[in-house]
């Protein structure tokens, strides 16, 4: 019996170790995505207003991809955060890894195929109130790793989105609409940006998929 118990224990340990040692394929996501109920409340608290100052927008007004730590800039930090089994060189550039793009459900292994998307695009932020900010605040916004603003996605889907809001563009993967809306609302709420009526309606429709 003692022998059988030892065999059973060893078997259990082997199973546990086999589970622990399997490489994780979990998909990382940006932090501080609000719950459905919180997102609804925050959406309803946003000021509804027409966009403005579009003609004066320039991407250079939002200093981005600043150095975050060591040799790593913001883009590289997101690639490390959101990828699986990412290995970087001394310059913090990924030499291997894989990235799952939640917008379109595509996985890529070449970091050159991955773009870092501002969920609320810089131009959209500008039109929604960032035109009145200081350059320092715009830099904070463009490099914000503390909220759900930056996402690693395929370059193809990022180009398709451009600077459109949810009334004009939604992620092609419908299963992501709930998360996308909650992230968008959080960014707008946190930075005190406005929404226009079509945008609010589109966000409400997306939240209804949650």
Coordinates of C-alpha atoms in Angstrom, one line a residue:
X1 CA 0.0 0.0 0.0
X2 CA 2.8 2.4 0.9
X3 CA 4.4 1.8 -2.5
X4 CA 1.1 2.5 -4.2
X5 CA 0.6 5.7 -2.2
X6 CA 4.2 6.9 -3.3
X7 CA 3.3 6.1 -6.9
X8 CA 0.1 8.1 -6.6
X9 CA 1.9 11.1 -5.0
X10 CA 4.6 11.0 -7.7
X11 CA 1.9 10.9 -10.4
X12 CA 0.1 13.9 -8.9
X13 CA 3.3 15.9 -8.7
X14 CA 4.1 15.0 -12.3
X15 CA 0.7 16.2 -13.4
X16 CA 1.1 19.4 -11.4
X17 CA 4.6 20.1 -12.8
X18 CA 3.5 19.4 -16.3
X19 CA 0.7 22.0 -15.9
X20 CA 3.1 24.6 -14.4
X21 CA 5.8 24.1 -17.0
X22 CA 3.6 24.5 -20.1
X23 CA 4.4 27.9 -21.6
X24 CA 1.6 30.4 -21.0
X25 CA -0.4 31.5 -24.0
X26 CA -2.5 34.0 -22.1
X27 CA -3.1 37.3 -23.9
X28 CA -2.0 40.3 -21.9
X29 CA -4.2 43.4 -22.0
X30 CA -3.7 47.0 -20.9
X31 CA -4.7 47.8 -17.3
X32 CA -7.7 49.5 -15.8
X33 CA -10.4 48.5 -18.2
X34 CA -13.6 49.3 -16.3
X35 CA -16.5 47.0 -15.8
X36 CA -19.6 47.2 -17.9
X37 CA -21.6 49.1 -15.3
X38 CA -18.7 51.5 -14.6
X39 CA -18.3 52.1 -18.3
X40 CA -22.0 52.9 -18.7
X41 CA -21.8 55.4 -15.8
X42 CA -18.7 57.0 -17.2
X43 CA -20.1 57.3 -20.7
X44 CA -23.2 59.0 -19.4
X45 CA -21.0 61.5 -17.4
X46 CA -19.0 62.6 -20.5
X47 CA -19.8 66.0 -22.1
X48 CA -21.5 65.6 -25.5
X49 CA -20.1 68.2 -27.9
X50 CA -19.1 68.7 -31.5
X51 CA -15.5 68.1 -32.3
X52 CA -13.3 71.2 -33.1
X53 CA -9.9 72.4 -34.0
X54 CA -9.4 69.6 -36.5
X55 CA -7.4 71.7 -39.0
X56 CA -4.7 72.6 -36.4
X57 CA -3.9 69.0 -35.5
X58 CA -0.4 67.6 -35.9
X59 CA 0.9 64.3 -34.6
X60 CA 4.1 66.1 -33.6
X61 CA 2.0 67.9 -30.9
X62 CA 1.9 64.6 -29.0
X63 CA 5.5 63.5 -28.3
X64 CA 5.4 59.7 -28.3
X65 CA 7.5 56.7 -27.9
X66 CA 9.6 58.3 -25.2
X67 CA 12.1 56.3 -23.2
X68 CA 10.4 54.5 -20.4
X69 CA 13.1 52.5 -18.7
X70 CA 16.7 51.7 -19.7
X71 CA 16.8 51.3 -23.5
X72 CA 13.0 50.6 -23.8
X73 CA 10.7 53.2 -25.3
X74 CA 6.9 53.1 -25.0
X75 CA 6.4 51.0 -28.1
X76 CA 8.8 48.4 -26.9
X77 CA 7.3 48.3 -23.4
X78 CA 3.9 47.5 -25.0
X79 CA 5.4 44.8 -27.2
X80 CA 6.9 43.2 -24.1
X81 CA 3.7 43.6 -22.0
X82 CA 1.3 42.2 -24.6
X83 CA 3.4 39.5 -26.3
X84 CA 4.0 35.9 -25.5
X85 CA 7.5 34.6 -24.9
X86 CA 9.0 37.9 -25.9
X87 CA 12.8 38.1 -26.0
X88 CA 14.5 41.4 -26.5
X89 CA 18.1 42.4 -27.4
X90 CA 20.3 45.0 -25.6
X91 CA 18.4 47.8 -27.4
X92 CA 15.1 46.4 -26.1
X93 CA 14.0 45.4 -29.6
X94 CA 12.2 42.0 -29.7
X95 CA 14.2 39.2 -31.3
X96 CA 11.4 36.6 -30.9
X97 CA 7.9 36.3 -29.5
X98 CA 4.3 36.3 -30.7
X99 CA 1.6 38.9 -30.6
X100 CA -2.2 38.3 -30.7
X101 CA -4.1 41.2 -32.1
X102 CA -7.5 41.4 -30.3
X103 CA -9.0 43.8 -32.9
X104 CA -8.9 41.2 -35.7
X105 CA -8.0 37.9 -33.9
X106 CA -4.7 37.6 -35.8
X107 CA -1.4 36.4 -34.3
X108 CA 2.0 37.6 -35.7
X109 CA 5.6 36.6 -34.8
X110 CA 7.4 39.5 -36.5
X111 CA 7.3 42.6 -34.4
X112 CA 7.5 44.7 -37.6
X113 CA 4.0 43.5 -38.4
X114 CA 2.7 44.9 -35.1
X115 CA 1.6 48.5 -34.5
X116 CA 0.9 50.1 -31.2
X117 CA -2.6 51.6 -31.4
X118 CA -3.9 54.5 -29.4
X119 CA -7.4 53.3 -28.7
X120 CA -8.6 56.9 -28.7
X121 CA -6.4 58.2 -31.6
X122 CA -4.2 61.2 -31.1
X123 CA -6.2 63.2 -33.7
X124 CA -9.5 62.2 -32.0
X125 CA -8.2 63.3 -28.6
X126 CA -7.1 66.6 -30.2
X127 CA -10.6 67.2 -31.7
X128 CA -12.2 66.2 -28.3
X129 CA -10.3 68.7 -26.1
X130 CA -6.6 67.9 -26.2
X131 CA -6.1 71.0 -28.4
X132 CA -6.2 73.0 -25.1
X133 CA -3.7 70.8 -23.2
X134 CA 0.0 71.6 -22.6
X135 CA 2.5 69.6 -24.6
X136 CA 3.5 67.8 -21.4
X137 CA 0.0 66.5 -20.9
X138 CA -0.2 65.4 -24.5
X139 CA 3.1 63.6 -24.0
X140 CA 1.7 61.8 -21.0
X141 CA -1.4 60.8 -23.0
X142 CA 0.5 59.5 -26.0
X143 CA 2.7 57.3 -23.8
X144 CA 0.1 56.2 -21.1
X145 CA 0.9 52.7 -19.9
X146 CA -1.3 53.1 -16.8
X147 CA -4.6 52.8 -18.6
X148 CA -6.2 51.0 -21.6
X149 CA -4.9 53.5 -24.2
X150 CA -2.1 51.5 -25.9
X151 CA -2.7 48.1 -27.7
X152 CA -0.5 45.9 -29.8
X153 CA -2.4 45.1 -33.0
X154 CA -1.6 44.2 -36.5
X155 CA -0.4 47.0 -38.7
X156 CA -3.2 46.2 -41.2
X157 CA -6.0 46.7 -38.7
X158 CA -4.4 49.8 -37.3
X159 CA -4.1 51.4 -40.8
X160 CA -7.8 50.5 -41.4
X161 CA -8.8 52.3 -38.2
X162 CA -6.8 55.5 -38.8
X163 CA -8.1 58.3 -36.5
X164 CA -11.8 57.2 -36.7
X165 CA -14.1 57.0 -33.7
X166 CA -16.5 54.1 -33.1
X167 CA -19.2 55.8 -35.2
X168 CA -17.0 55.3 -38.2
X169 CA -14.9 52.3 -37.3
X170 CA -15.2 49.2 -35.1
X171 CA -12.8 46.3 -34.6
X172 CA -13.6 43.7 -37.3
X173 CA -13.7 41.1 -34.5
X174 CA -17.2 41.6 -33.0
X175 CA -16.4 39.7 -29.9
X176 CA -14.0 42.5 -28.9
X177 CA -16.6 45.3 -29.2
X178 CA -17.5 45.2 -25.5
X179 CA -13.8 45.5 -24.4
X180 CA -13.0 48.1 -27.0
X181 CA -15.9 50.3 -25.9
X182 CA -15.0 50.0 -22.3
X183 CA -11.4 50.9 -23.0
X184 CA -12.4 53.9 -25.2
X185 CA -14.8 55.2 -22.6
X186 CA -12.2 54.9 -19.8
X187 CA -9.6 57.0 -21.8
X188 CA -12.1 59.7 -22.6
X189 CA -13.4 59.8 -19.0
X190 CA -9.9 59.8 -17.4
X191 CA -8.7 62.6 -19.6
X192 CA -11.9 64.7 -19.5
X193 CA -12.4 64.5 -23.3
X194 CA -15.7 65.0 -24.9
X195 CA -17.8 62.7 -27.1
X196 CA -20.0 63.6 -30.0
X197 CA -23.6 62.3 -30.3
X198 CA -22.8 59.7 -33.0
X199 CA -19.8 58.4 -31.1
X200 CA -21.9 58.1 -27.9
X201 CA -24.6 56.2 -29.7
X202 CA -22.0 53.8 -31.3
X203 CA -20.4 53.2 -27.9
X204 CA -23.8 52.4 -26.3
X205 CA -24.5 49.9 -29.1
X206 CA -21.1 48.3 -28.4
X207 CA -21.7 48.1 -24.7
X208 CA -24.9 46.3 -25.4
X209 CA -22.8 43.3 -26.6
X210 CA -21.2 42.9 -23.2

